[in-house]
Every structure is written in structure tokens, then in C-alpha cells.
PDB file of C-alpha atoms in Angstrom:
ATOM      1  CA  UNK A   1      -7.059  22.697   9.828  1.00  0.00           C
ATOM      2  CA  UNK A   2      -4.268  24.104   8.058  1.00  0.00           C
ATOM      3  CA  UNK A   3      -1.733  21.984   7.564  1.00  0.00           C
ATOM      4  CA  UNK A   4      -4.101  18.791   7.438  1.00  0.00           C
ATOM      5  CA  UNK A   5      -4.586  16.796   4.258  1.00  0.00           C
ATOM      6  CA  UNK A   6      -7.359  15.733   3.157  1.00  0.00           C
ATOM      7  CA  UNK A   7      -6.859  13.445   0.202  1.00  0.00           C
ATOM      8  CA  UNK A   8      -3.293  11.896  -1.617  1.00  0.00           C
ATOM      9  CA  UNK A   9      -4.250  14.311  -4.252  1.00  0.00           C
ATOM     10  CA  UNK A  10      -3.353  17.002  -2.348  1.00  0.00           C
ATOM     11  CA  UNK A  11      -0.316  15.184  -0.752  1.00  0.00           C
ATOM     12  CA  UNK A  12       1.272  14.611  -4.101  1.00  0.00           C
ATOM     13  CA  UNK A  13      -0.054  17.987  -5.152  1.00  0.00           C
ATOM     14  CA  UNK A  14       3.530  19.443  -3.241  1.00  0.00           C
ATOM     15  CA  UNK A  15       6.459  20.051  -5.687  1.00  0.00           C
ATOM     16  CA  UNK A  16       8.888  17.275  -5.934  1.00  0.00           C
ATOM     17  CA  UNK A  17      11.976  19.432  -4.487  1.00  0.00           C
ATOM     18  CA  UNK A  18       9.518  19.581  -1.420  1.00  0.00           C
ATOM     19  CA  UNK A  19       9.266  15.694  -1.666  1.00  0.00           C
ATOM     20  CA  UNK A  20      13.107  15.090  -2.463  1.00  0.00           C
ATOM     21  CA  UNK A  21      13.996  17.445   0.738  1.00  0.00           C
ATOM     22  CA  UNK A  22      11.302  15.287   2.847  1.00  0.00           C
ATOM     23  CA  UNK A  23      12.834  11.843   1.052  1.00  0.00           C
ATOM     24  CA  UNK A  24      16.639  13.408   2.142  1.00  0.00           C
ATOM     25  CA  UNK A  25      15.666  14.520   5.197  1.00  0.00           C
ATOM     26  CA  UNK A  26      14.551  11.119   6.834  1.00  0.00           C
ATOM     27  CA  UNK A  27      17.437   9.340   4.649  1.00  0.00           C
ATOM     28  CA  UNK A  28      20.415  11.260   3.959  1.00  0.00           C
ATOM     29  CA  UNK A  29      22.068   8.381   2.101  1.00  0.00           C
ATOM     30  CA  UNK A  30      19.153   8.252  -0.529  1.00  0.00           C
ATOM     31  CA  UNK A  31      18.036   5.235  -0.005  1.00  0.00           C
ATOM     32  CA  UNK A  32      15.519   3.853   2.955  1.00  0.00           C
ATOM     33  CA  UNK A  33      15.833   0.284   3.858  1.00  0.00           C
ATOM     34  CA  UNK A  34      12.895  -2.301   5.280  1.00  0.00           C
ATOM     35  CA  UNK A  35      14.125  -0.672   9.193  1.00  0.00           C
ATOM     36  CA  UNK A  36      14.198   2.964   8.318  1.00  0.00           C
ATOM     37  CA  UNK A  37      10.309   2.003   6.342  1.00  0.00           C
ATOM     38  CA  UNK A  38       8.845   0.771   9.808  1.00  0.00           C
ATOM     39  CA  UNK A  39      10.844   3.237  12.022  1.00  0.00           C
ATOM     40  CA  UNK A  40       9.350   5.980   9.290  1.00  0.00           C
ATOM     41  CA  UNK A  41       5.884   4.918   9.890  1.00  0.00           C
ATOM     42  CA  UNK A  42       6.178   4.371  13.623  1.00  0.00           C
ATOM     43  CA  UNK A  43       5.331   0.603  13.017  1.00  0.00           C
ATOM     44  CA  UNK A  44       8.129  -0.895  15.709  1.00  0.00           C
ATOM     45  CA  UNK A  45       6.359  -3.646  17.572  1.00  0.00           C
ATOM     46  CA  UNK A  46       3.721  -4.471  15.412  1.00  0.00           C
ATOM     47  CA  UNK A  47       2.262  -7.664  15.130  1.00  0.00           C
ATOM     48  CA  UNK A  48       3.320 -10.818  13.016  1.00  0.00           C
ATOM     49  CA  UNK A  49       0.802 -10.133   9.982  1.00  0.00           C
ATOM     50  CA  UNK A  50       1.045  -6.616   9.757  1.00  0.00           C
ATOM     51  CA  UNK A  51       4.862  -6.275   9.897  1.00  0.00           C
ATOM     52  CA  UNK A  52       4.376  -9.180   6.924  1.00  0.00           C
ATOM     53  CA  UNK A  53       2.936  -6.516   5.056  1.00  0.00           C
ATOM     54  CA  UNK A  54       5.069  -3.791   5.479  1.00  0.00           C
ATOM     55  CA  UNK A  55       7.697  -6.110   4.262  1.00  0.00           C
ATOM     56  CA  UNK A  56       6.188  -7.465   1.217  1.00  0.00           C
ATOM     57  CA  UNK A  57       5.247  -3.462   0.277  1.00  0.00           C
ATOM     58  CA  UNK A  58       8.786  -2.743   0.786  1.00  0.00           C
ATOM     59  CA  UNK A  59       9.594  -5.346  -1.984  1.00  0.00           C
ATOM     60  CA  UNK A  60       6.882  -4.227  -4.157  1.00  0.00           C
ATOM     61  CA  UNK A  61       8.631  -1.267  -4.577  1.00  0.00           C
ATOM     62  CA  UNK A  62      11.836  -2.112  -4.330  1.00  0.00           C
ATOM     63  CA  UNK A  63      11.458  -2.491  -8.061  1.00  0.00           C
ATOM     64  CA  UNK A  64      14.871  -3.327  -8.520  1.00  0.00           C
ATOM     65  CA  UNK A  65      15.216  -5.563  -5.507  1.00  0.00           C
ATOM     66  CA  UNK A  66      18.574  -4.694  -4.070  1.00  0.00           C
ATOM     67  CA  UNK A  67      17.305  -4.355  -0.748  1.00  0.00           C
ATOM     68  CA  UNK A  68      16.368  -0.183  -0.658  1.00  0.00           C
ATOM     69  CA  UNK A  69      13.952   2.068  -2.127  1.00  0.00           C
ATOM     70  CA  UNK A  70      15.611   4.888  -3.354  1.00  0.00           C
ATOM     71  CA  UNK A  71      14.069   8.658  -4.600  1.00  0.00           C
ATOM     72  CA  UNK A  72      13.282   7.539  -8.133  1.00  0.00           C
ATOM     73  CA  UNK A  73      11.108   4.161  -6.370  1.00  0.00           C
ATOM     74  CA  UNK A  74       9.741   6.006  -3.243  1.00  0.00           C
ATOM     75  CA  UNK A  75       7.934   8.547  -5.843  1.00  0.00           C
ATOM     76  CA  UNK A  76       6.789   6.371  -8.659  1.00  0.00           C
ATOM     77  CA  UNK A  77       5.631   4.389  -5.352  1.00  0.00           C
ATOM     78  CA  UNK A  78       3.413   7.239  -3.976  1.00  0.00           C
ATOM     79  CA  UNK A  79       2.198   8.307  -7.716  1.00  0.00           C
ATOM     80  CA  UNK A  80       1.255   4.747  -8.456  1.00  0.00           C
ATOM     81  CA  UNK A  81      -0.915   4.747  -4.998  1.00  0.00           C
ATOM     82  CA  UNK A  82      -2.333   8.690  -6.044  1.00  0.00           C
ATOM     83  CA  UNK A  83      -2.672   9.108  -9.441  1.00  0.00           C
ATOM     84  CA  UNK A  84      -2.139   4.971 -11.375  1.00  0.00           C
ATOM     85  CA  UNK A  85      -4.455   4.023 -13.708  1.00  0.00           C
ATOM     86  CA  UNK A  86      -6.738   1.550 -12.825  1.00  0.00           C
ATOM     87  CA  UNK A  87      -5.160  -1.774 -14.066  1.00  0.00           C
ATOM     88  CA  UNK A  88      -1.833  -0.254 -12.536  1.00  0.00           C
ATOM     89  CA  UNK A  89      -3.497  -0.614  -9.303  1.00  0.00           C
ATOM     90  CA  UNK A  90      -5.035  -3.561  -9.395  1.00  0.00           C
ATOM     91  CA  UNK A  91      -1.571  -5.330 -10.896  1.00  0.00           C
ATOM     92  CA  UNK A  92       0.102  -3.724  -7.899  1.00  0.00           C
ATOM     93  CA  UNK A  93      -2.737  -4.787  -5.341  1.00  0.00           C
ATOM     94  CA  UNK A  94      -2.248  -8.365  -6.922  1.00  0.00           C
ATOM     95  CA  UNK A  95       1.676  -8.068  -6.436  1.00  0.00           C
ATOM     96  CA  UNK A  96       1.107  -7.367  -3.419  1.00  0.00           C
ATOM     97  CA  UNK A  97      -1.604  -9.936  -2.321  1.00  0.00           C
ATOM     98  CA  UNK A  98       0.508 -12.488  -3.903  1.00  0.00           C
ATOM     99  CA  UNK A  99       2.531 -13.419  -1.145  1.00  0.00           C
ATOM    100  CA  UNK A 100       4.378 -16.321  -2.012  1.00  0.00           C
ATOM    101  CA  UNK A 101       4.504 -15.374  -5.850  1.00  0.00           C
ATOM    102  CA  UNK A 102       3.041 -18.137  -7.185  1.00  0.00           C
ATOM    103  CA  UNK A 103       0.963 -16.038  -9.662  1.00  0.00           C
ATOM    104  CA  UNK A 104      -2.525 -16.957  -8.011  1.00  0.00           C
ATOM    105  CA  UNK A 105      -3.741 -15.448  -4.849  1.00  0.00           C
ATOM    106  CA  UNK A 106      -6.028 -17.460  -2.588  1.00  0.00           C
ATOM    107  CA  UNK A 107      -8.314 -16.598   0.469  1.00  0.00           C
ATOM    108  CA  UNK A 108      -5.779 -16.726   3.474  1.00  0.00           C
ATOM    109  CA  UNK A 109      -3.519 -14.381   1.352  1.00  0.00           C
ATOM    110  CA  UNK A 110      -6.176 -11.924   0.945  1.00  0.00           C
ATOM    111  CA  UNK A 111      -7.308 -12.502   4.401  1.00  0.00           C
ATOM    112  CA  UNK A 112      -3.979 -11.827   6.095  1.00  0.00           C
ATOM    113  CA  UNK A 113      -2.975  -8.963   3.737  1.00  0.00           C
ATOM    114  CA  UNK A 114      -6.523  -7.249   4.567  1.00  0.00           C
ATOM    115  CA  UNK A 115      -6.299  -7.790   8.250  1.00  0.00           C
ATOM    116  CA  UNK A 116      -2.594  -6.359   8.486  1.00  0.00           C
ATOM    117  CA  UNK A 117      -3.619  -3.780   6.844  1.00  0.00           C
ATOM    118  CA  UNK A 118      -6.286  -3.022   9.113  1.00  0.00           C
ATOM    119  CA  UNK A 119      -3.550  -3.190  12.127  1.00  0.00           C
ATOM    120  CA  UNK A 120      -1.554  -0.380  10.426  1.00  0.00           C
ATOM    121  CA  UNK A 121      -4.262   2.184   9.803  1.00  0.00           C
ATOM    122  CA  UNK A 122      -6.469   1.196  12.342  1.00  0.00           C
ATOM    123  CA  UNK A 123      -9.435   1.295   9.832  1.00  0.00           C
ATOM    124  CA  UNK A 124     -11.535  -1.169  10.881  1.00  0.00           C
ATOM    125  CA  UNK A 125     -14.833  -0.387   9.007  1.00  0.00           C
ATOM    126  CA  UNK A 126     -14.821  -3.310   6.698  1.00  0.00           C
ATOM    127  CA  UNK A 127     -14.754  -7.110   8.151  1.00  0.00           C
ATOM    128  CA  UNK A 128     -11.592  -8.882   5.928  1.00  0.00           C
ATOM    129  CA  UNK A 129     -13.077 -12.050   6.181  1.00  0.00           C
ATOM    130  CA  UNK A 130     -16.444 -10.797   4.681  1.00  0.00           C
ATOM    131  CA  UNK A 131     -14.586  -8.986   1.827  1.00  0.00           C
ATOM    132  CA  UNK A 132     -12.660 -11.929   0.803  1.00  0.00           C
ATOM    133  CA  UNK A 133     -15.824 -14.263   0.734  1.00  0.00           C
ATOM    134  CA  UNK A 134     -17.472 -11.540  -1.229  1.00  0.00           C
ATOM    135  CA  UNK A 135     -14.445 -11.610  -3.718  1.00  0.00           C
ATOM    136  CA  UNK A 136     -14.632 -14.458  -3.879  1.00  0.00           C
ATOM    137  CA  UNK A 137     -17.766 -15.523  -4.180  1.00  0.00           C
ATOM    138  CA  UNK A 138     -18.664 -12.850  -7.466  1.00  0.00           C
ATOM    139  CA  UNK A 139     -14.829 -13.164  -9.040  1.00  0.00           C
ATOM    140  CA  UNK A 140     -13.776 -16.360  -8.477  1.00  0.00           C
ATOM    141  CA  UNK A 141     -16.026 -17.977 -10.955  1.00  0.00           C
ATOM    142  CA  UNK A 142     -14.782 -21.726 -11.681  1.00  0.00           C
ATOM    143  CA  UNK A 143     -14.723 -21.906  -7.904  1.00  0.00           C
ATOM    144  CA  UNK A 144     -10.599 -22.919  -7.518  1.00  0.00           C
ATOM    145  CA  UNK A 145     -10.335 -20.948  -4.689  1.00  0.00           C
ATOM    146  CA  UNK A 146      -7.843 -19.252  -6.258  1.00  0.00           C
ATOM    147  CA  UNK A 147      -7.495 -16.115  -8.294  1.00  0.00           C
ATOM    148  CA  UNK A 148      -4.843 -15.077 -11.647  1.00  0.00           C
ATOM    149  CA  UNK A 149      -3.937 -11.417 -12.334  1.00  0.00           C
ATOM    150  CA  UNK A 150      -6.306 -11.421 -15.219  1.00  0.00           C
ATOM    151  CA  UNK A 151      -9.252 -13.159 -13.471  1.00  0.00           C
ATOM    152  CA  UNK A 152      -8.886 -10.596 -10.202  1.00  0.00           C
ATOM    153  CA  UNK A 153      -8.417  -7.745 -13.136  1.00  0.00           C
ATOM    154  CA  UNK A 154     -11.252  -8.657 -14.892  1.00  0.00           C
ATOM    155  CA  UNK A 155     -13.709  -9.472 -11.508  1.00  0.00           C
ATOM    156  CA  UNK A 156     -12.590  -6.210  -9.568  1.00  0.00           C
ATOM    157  CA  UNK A 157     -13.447  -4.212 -12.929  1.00  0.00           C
ATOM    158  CA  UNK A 158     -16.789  -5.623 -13.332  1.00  0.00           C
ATOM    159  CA  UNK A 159     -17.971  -5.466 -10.255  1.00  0.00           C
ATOM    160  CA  UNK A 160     -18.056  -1.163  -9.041  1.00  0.00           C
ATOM    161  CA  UNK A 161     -19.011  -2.189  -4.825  1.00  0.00           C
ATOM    162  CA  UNK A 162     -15.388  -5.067  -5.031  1.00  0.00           C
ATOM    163  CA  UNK A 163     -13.074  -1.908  -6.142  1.00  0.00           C
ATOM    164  CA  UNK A 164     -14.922  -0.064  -3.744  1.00  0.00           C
ATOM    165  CA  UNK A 165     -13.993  -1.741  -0.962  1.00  0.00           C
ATOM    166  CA  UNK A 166     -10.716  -2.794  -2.459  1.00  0.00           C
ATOM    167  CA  UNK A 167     -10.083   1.548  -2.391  1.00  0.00           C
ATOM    168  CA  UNK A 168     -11.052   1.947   1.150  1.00  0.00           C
ATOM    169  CA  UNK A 169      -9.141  -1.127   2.509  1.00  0.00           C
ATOM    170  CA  UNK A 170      -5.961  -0.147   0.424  1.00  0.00           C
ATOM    171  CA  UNK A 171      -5.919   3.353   1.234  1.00  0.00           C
ATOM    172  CA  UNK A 172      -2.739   4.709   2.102  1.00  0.00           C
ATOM    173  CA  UNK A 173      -3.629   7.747   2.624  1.00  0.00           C
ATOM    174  CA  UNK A 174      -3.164   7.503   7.007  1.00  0.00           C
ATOM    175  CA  UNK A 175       0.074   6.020   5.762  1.00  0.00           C
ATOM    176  CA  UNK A 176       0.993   9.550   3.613  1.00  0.00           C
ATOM    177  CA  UNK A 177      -0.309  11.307   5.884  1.00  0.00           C
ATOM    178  CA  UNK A 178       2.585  10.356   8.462  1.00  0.00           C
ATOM    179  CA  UNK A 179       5.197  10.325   6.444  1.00  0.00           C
ATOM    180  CA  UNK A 180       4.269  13.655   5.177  1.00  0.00           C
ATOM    181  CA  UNK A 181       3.379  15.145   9.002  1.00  0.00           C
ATOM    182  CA  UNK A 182       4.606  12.803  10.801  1.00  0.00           C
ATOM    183  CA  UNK A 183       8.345  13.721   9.512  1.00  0.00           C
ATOM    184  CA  UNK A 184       8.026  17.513  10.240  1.00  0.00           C
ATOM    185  CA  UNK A 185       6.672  16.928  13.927  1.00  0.00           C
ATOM    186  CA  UNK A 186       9.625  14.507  14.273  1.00  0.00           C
ATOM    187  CA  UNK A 187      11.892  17.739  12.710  1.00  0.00           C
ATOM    188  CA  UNK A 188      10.851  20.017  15.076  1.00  0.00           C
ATOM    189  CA  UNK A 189      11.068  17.569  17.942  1.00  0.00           C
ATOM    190  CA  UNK A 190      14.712  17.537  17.553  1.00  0.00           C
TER     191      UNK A 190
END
């Protein structure tokens, strides 16, 4: 049990000079790119819709877009994911959903985000398809098919069992959980 974490408030509960060494340690430039992200995660290989996502959450927090995430990204990254507000979370879920930044997200968006995410954390407890319709169905009111930031805001907020599953299907902690292990059985591999 030990050294096993059990929630991404304990995970970000280390100092930062423990997370800058980690950050250093796997990138001694200071900056990771979209390669060293999957080869950090083990995600090599993966399919079409899940590597997708890895690439569209490396450019969700690449906030400044030049093609890395450096130390000052990589943590506001993980504190966003452990300790945002609300409304930060859900405008970062939409950023993310939004895969061909058009504002709106629609069902095969959702859909494919959901069921790549599935394919990196192996979760598998909730059915994508049956989530989206359920989004759907209770947010997407005028029935466009489509949803804007404030309208999946708005919908996710009013309706307590939609953010619940929107928590458990965006949970990163697995994802934490590697880096954060994953690294130091890597360290003493070498």
C-alpha cells in the first residue's frame, strides 16, 4: 500500500520541487513534446481515436501553442485536473471535446473523445454512446444536435448524475498515477 495513491488530491499534495525534479527528470530540456507525452504514458501503439486524444490534450495545454508543454503548463495542467473550479473544468472538458474548434461540440465528438478515453485508462464502466445520448438528450434542449460552451456549462451544472459521469469518464487520475509511479519504476529500471 505504501506508495499507492489513492486520489489526485494526494498526488498534487507532493511539494512542487518534488514535481519540478519528476518534470526534469523525464525532460531535462524543460519542455515535453507530443512524443515524449505518449512515450511518458506508455501510449506507443495505440489506436487511431485514442492517440487523437492524447494529441488534442497535448494542445489543450500547450497554452501557448509552440509545440511543448513546459514546467509552468504541465502544473497549471495537473492543478486544473485536481483542484479547478467547476466552470474551469467544464471550459477545459469543452476545449477539449471541441475537436475541430468550431465552438460547438456535437455527438461524434463526444463519442470519439469518450471512447479514446476509455482505450487509455481502460475504464470501461460507462457505455460512451449511452452518455452522449443522455447529454444530449437533458442538455441539448432546442434539439441542434449540437452544444455551445455556455449551453454544455449551463446543462452539466444543472443536471448532478451528467457531471457525474462527466468526473468518472474524465478522470485522470490512472493517467497521474503513471506519470507519478510510473517514472520512478522507469528510474530504478535504469
Amino acid at each position: 500500500m505504501g506508495n499507492k495513491h489513492t486520489s489526485l488530491d494526494d498526488i498534487l499534495a507532493e511539494d512542487m520541487h518534488h514535481w519540478y525534479n519528476k518534470f526534469m527528470r523525464e525532460s531535462p530540456s524543460g519542455l515535453i513534446t507530443l512524443f515524449e507525452l505518449k512515450s511518458i504514458l506508455g501510449l506507443q501503439g495505440m489506436n487511431e481515436d485514442a492517440s487523437s486524444y492524447v494529441d488534442q490534450v497535448f494542445f489543450t495545454f500547450d497554452m501557448d501553442g509552440d509545440g511543448y508543454i513546459d514546467f509552468v503548463e504541465y502544473i497549471a495542467a495537473v492543478s486544473l485536473m485536481l483542484k479547478g473550479e467547476i466552470n474551469q473544468k467544464l471550459k477545459w472538458y469543452f476545449k477539449l471535446f471541441d475537436q475541430d474548434g468550431n465552438g460547438k461540440i456535437d455527438k461524434d465528438e463526444l463519442e470519439t473523445i469518450f471512447t479514446a478515453i476509455q482505450d487509455i485508462t481502460r475504464n470501461r464502466d460507462i457505455v460512451p454512446e449511452e452518455v452522449v445520448a443522455l447529454i444530449f438528450e437533458k442538455i441539448d434542449v432546442n434539439g441542434e444536435g449540437e452544444l455551445t460552451l455556455e449551453e454544455f456549462i449551463e446543462g452539466a451544472k444543472e443536471h448532478p448524475d451528467i457531471m457525474d459521469m462527466l468526473n468518472k469518464l474524465m478522470d485522470l487520475t490512472p493517467v497521474l498515477i503513471i506519470i507519478v509511479e510510473g517514472r520512478q519504476k522507469q528510474i530504478k529500471a535504469s
